[in-house]
Amino acid sequence: MLTADWSKLPVDLLGLIASRLHFVEDWVRFGGVCKSWRTGILQNGNSLCSFLPWLMLPQRTHESSRTFYSPFKCKSYDICLSGVLDKRCWGSSHGWLVTLGANFDMHLLNPLSGVQISLPPLNKCQNLNTLICTGKSFRDSFVSKVILSASPSSSDCVIFALYSDNWKMAFAKPGDVAWTPLSSIRGHVDDAICHDGKFYAIDTFGEVLIWDFAGSFLKKIAFTPSRDMDNLVYVTTYLVELEGQIYAVMRLLFDTRITDTPCLSTWSFKIYKLDVYNEKWEEVKSLGDWSIFVGSNHSFSISCCAYPECESNCIFFTDDFSGVYYNAVHGYDMGTYNIQNGGMQPLIQENVSAFAFSQPLWIIPSLS
């Protein structure tokens, strides 16, 4: 009886199979079958793969490992990351973490490959003439968000930082010795993205500000929806790219405090699509077969047609503000919001540790 030699499958076929694996853990197992399969998918499959996101949970006391929760498999994975012990992390849609320590050191880190890339010292940026801030405060709250335009392995990668109570912004490229400040900011910035070779930021004055990747200010577009809503404690807005267009996602919150400590909880979202050419906004009542992921990560969208394991027409959100006031009663403000019926579901049932500088975040795993 003839026995098939599965180790000799064509490289093109291995790459095609690997590109259909939506979970990074399945991709790793697939490559672990034998040496030829691993070599084949590394040669022809890795560049085609994009995986469903993980939720990276906060640091546990005095432990260098972090837990990554796969919400679409309901499984958790502990990964030893000595490079993130006592460091604040931000997520990115390109599979890399941005880490910041109390010694002001900032790095890019791929949690699966372990590769680290040093970033310039943000505390020495030119628009911080006098910095009155300890290293711990700088790590915990001075820097608000860091996003990437592309994977650091790409020559197109630009790193964008939002800091100093969301009043200042700067950018750098891997290998730069200093950050380049961005000008024309007159108010608190909620969020920013890199899109089509430009920086887009949305501020509390209801304006979207646009720069090119050289740092030149291009223009501003008024965000028409009113942010003055009755009976709301807080409104924050995210910018997300979906099918090549920019969407503004307004997160509406109220205060659920039972003591003098603020504790904000999400109760609804509103979504608007930007027509950049005509400088107009249109309210969106449904995302169709798409879903959006927001939080302290670089906000991103996923096609649920391409990834049927992900529930469509939803907003998956993590806590990027009230987690600072985390307590055992309320926990972190994170969950899944169904746009069609307004229903809210928790992301994870287990209690997670409380670290103000280390909040849950989304990350799309990447092996390179």
XYZ file of C-alpha atoms in Angstrom:
368
model
C 0.000 0.000 0.000
C 1.314 3.432 -1.003
C 1.616 6.097 1.688
C 1.497 9.788 0.812
C 4.513 11.849 1.810
C 2.805 14.958 3.170
C 6.142 16.659 3.755
C 6.509 17.089 -0.013
C 3.400 19.218 -0.611
C 4.128 22.055 -3.089
C 5.232 25.326 -1.517
C 2.464 27.253 -3.326
C -0.174 24.949 -1.882
C 1.238 25.277 1.639
C 1.145 29.064 1.319
C -2.460 28.965 0.108
C -3.515 26.791 3.049
C -1.636 28.972 5.543
C -3.280 32.129 4.184
C -6.700 30.657 5.127
C -5.739 30.265 8.789
C -7.301 33.145 10.720
C -5.804 32.357 14.128
C -2.085 32.820 14.683
C -2.029 29.832 17.041
C -3.325 27.585 14.205
C -0.683 29.025 11.856
C 2.066 28.188 14.348
C 0.744 24.634 14.796
C 0.517 24.215 11.020
C 4.166 25.216 10.634
C 5.132 22.863 13.441
C 4.024 19.738 11.590
C 7.416 19.300 9.927
C 10.447 21.276 8.783
C 9.377 21.429 5.132
C 5.905 22.788 6.021
C 7.415 25.470 8.225
C 9.917 26.452 5.541
C 7.172 26.505 2.925
C 4.808 28.799 4.769
C 7.637 31.099 5.840
C 8.600 31.459 2.200
C 5.155 31.848 0.716
C 2.508 32.131 3.406
C 3.563 34.652 6.049
C 3.240 37.667 3.771
C -0.347 36.657 2.925
C -1.488 36.157 6.523
C -3.404 38.556 8.710
C -4.803 37.150 11.920
C -7.762 37.859 14.166
C -6.854 40.085 17.128
C -5.918 39.130 20.637
C -6.702 41.049 23.803
C -3.510 41.634 25.771
C -4.328 41.710 29.487
C -2.564 43.849 32.142
C 0.636 42.950 33.902
C 0.357 40.745 36.948
C 2.332 41.780 40.019
C 6.094 41.257 39.556
C 5.629 38.932 36.577
C 7.241 39.355 33.179
C 4.667 37.198 31.381
C 1.525 38.683 29.876
C -1.748 36.931 29.087
C -3.166 37.173 25.584
C -6.853 36.321 25.290
C -8.318 35.131 21.984
C -11.982 36.266 22.195
C -13.001 34.279 19.119
C -11.614 31.046 20.555
C -12.230 31.905 24.220
C -8.694 30.791 25.056
C -5.828 32.460 26.902
C -2.097 32.188 26.259
C 0.691 33.228 28.636
C 3.796 34.565 26.886
C 6.988 35.535 28.701
C 7.874 39.098 27.732
C 10.785 40.260 29.856
C 10.870 43.461 27.790
C 7.521 44.686 29.146
C 7.985 44.178 32.890
C 6.743 47.349 34.625
C 6.305 49.075 31.265
C 3.273 50.701 29.749
C 2.175 49.221 26.426
C 0.095 50.391 23.488
C -1.292 48.140 20.791
C -0.956 48.441 17.051
C -2.803 46.962 14.095
C 0.549 45.844 12.682
C 1.344 43.337 15.412
C 3.884 45.389 17.357
C 3.643 46.802 20.856
C 4.996 50.193 21.850
C 6.554 49.984 25.325
C 7.565 52.789 27.686
C 9.416 52.431 30.982
C 9.772 54.722 33.974
C 13.342 55.430 32.772
C 11.870 57.121 29.635
C 13.076 54.284 27.367
C 10.635 53.630 24.519
C 10.723 50.621 22.197
C 8.772 48.757 19.558
C 8.333 45.103 20.504
C 6.948 42.157 18.569
C 5.604 39.922 21.377
C 5.763 36.764 19.243
C 9.208 37.122 17.666
C 10.732 39.003 20.647
C 12.358 41.566 18.339
C 12.796 45.053 19.872
C 13.531 48.364 18.141
C 14.647 51.429 20.110
C 12.772 54.708 19.608
C 14.111 58.235 20.213
C 13.607 59.689 23.734
C 10.204 61.389 23.584
C 10.920 63.311 26.814
C 13.584 65.256 24.874
C 11.285 66.298 22.027
C 11.743 69.926 20.922
C 8.214 70.979 21.937
C 8.900 69.980 25.557
C 11.172 72.859 26.503
C 10.665 72.350 30.226
C 9.554 68.906 31.325
C 8.445 68.832 34.955
C 7.536 65.184 35.178
C 8.989 62.108 36.847
C 9.793 59.044 34.800
C 6.930 57.185 36.485
C 4.392 59.915 35.670
C 5.717 60.095 32.113
C 5.126 56.365 31.729
C 1.779 56.259 33.526
C -0.083 59.208 32.038
C 2.032 61.732 30.109
C 1.954 59.770 26.845
C -1.567 59.008 25.621
C -1.226 56.971 22.429
C 1.403 55.739 19.987
C 0.461 54.382 16.554
C 2.277 53.008 13.512
C 1.598 53.665 9.842
C 2.976 50.246 8.853
C 5.055 47.381 10.207
C 8.551 48.456 11.312
C 9.904 46.015 8.738
C 8.505 48.321 6.040
C 10.375 51.372 4.747
C 7.037 53.211 4.953
C 6.812 52.896 8.749
C 6.181 56.150 10.625
C 5.559 56.255 14.400
C 3.117 58.856 15.682
C 2.916 59.883 19.368
C 0.204 61.817 21.229
C 1.263 63.163 24.645
C 1.233 65.984 27.233
C -2.478 65.679 28.104
C -3.246 65.107 24.396
C -2.062 68.624 23.482
C 1.148 67.698 21.678
C 2.024 65.351 18.819
C 5.237 64.236 17.128
C 6.425 61.615 14.663
C 9.580 59.610 13.955
C 10.819 56.742 11.814
C 12.725 53.694 13.026
C 16.393 54.727 13.232
C 15.699 58.443 13.849
C 17.610 60.050 16.712
C 14.841 62.538 17.570
C 11.111 63.116 17.209
C 9.715 65.782 14.865
C 6.902 67.843 16.483
C 3.648 68.579 14.660
C 2.223 72.109 14.837
C -1.239 73.719 14.447
C -2.751 71.991 17.482
C -5.072 74.257 19.464
C -7.058 71.781 21.512
C -7.154 68.366 23.159
C -6.806 65.567 20.588
C -8.960 62.470 21.045
C -7.361 60.183 18.500
C -5.210 60.001 15.381
C -4.503 57.612 12.514
C -2.104 57.296 9.603
C -4.001 57.033 6.317
C -2.935 57.311 2.690
C 0.430 58.879 3.527
C -1.018 61.453 5.931
C -1.656 61.977 9.650
C -5.279 62.584 10.658
C -6.156 63.793 14.177
C -9.535 64.738 15.661
C -9.752 67.331 18.456
C -12.343 68.548 20.941
C -13.131 71.618 18.802
C -14.758 69.288 16.306
C -12.011 69.487 13.707
C -10.024 66.871 11.832
C -6.445 68.092 11.307
C -4.308 66.696 8.474
C -0.506 66.625 7.987
C 1.688 64.876 5.447
C 4.426 62.481 6.545
C 6.988 65.279 6.260
C 5.179 67.126 9.067
C 3.659 69.862 6.873
C 0.165 70.949 7.936
C -2.280 70.509 5.050
C -5.768 71.499 6.196
C -8.561 71.038 8.706
C -12.063 69.633 8.205
C -14.927 70.512 10.542
C -16.513 67.526 12.279
C -20.170 68.576 12.161
C -21.868 66.278 14.719
C -22.444 68.107 17.992
C -20.409 66.919 20.956
C -22.625 68.809 23.462
C -24.939 65.998 24.500
C -27.179 66.244 27.558
C -26.627 64.027 30.570
C -23.280 62.714 29.349
C -20.182 62.865 31.481
C -17.737 62.148 28.697
C -17.469 61.729 24.923
C -14.363 60.512 23.121
C -13.923 59.985 19.386
C -11.779 57.469 17.507
C -10.643 57.599 13.892
C -10.775 54.305 11.998
C -9.992 53.329 8.419
C -12.549 51.035 6.821
C -12.400 50.041 3.148
C -10.099 52.935 2.365
C -12.295 55.586 4.011
C -12.096 57.353 7.373
C -14.771 56.851 10.007
C -15.239 58.742 13.281
C -16.535 56.569 16.118
C -17.990 58.546 19.029
C -17.959 56.692 22.349
C -20.620 57.920 24.790
C -20.030 57.338 28.514
C -21.616 58.066 31.881
C -20.275 58.110 35.422
C -21.118 55.081 37.579
C -19.155 56.167 40.660
C -20.340 55.039 44.074
C -17.608 57.016 45.848
C -15.682 60.175 44.979
C -13.605 58.219 42.453
C -14.722 58.649 38.826
C -15.638 55.451 36.995
C -16.798 55.882 33.410
C -18.850 53.242 31.617
C -19.695 53.016 27.937
C -23.378 52.989 27.024
C -23.502 53.732 23.301
C -21.619 54.643 20.110
C -22.288 56.861 17.093
C -20.490 56.394 13.769
C -19.801 58.899 10.972
C -18.070 58.489 7.599
C -15.846 61.263 6.249
C -15.935 62.337 2.620
C -12.436 63.881 2.528
C -12.826 65.306 -0.988
C -16.111 67.156 -0.267
C -15.306 67.675 3.441
C -18.648 66.232 4.562
C -19.709 63.763 7.253
C -22.473 61.169 6.984
C -23.909 59.293 9.955
C -23.654 55.522 9.575
C -26.313 53.284 11.113
C -24.709 49.964 10.196
C -21.247 48.614 9.405
C -22.691 45.708 7.435
C -20.194 42.863 7.345
C -17.498 44.846 9.154
C -16.550 45.359 12.798
C -14.329 47.929 14.514
C -11.822 47.595 17.365
C -11.035 50.650 19.513
C -9.111 51.436 22.696
C -5.532 52.392 23.486
C -4.494 50.571 20.326
C -4.314 51.941 16.788
C -8.036 51.630 15.957
C -8.741 49.182 13.130
C -11.538 47.394 11.257
C -12.023 43.769 10.187
C -14.081 42.291 7.359
C -16.283 39.573 8.811
C -16.794 38.133 5.327
C -13.071 37.403 5.196
C -13.044 36.421 8.895
C -16.417 34.751 9.640
C -15.286 33.873 13.176
C -15.672 37.568 14.061
C -19.175 38.862 14.812
C -20.164 41.486 12.253
C -21.630 44.976 12.752
C -20.040 45.345 16.182
C -17.626 47.614 18.016
C -15.134 45.797 20.234
C -13.820 48.252 22.845
C -11.273 48.240 25.644
C -10.690 50.615 28.527
C -8.288 53.439 27.646
C -9.328 56.036 30.216
C -11.354 54.935 33.272
C -8.999 52.006 33.818
C -6.857 54.545 35.646
C -9.498 54.389 38.375
C -9.919 50.620 38.243
C -11.369 48.978 41.330
C -12.715 45.567 42.244
C -16.335 46.749 42.084
C -16.417 48.127 38.549
C -13.525 46.483 36.741
C -12.365 47.651 33.342
C -14.820 49.224 30.896
C -14.567 46.875 27.925
C -16.970 44.829 25.878
C -18.739 44.289 22.562
C -21.354 46.744 21.308
C -23.890 45.443 18.781
C -24.731 48.326 16.436
C -28.018 46.849 15.223
C -29.725 46.411 18.607
C -27.503 48.483 20.921
C -26.758 45.462 23.079
C -23.590 45.219 25.142
C -21.704 42.027 26.009
C -18.575 41.571 28.167
C -15.337 40.682 26.391
C -14.007 38.442 29.108
C -15.575 37.013 32.260
C -12.517 36.631 34.482
C -11.280 39.416 36.712
C -8.039 40.997 35.511
C -5.301 42.666 37.501
C -5.337 46.393 38.183
C -2.422 48.403 36.797
C -3.134 52.021 35.896
C -0.215 52.092 33.461
C -0.995 48.671 31.977
C -4.514 48.429 30.609
C -6.063 45.822 28.300
C -5.363 46.442 24.621
C -5.999 44.977 21.175
C -3.176 43.617 19.077
C -3.234 41.717 15.798
C -0.507 39.051 16.166
C 2.302 39.144 13.622
C 5.239 36.796 13.182
C 7.458 39.359 11.447
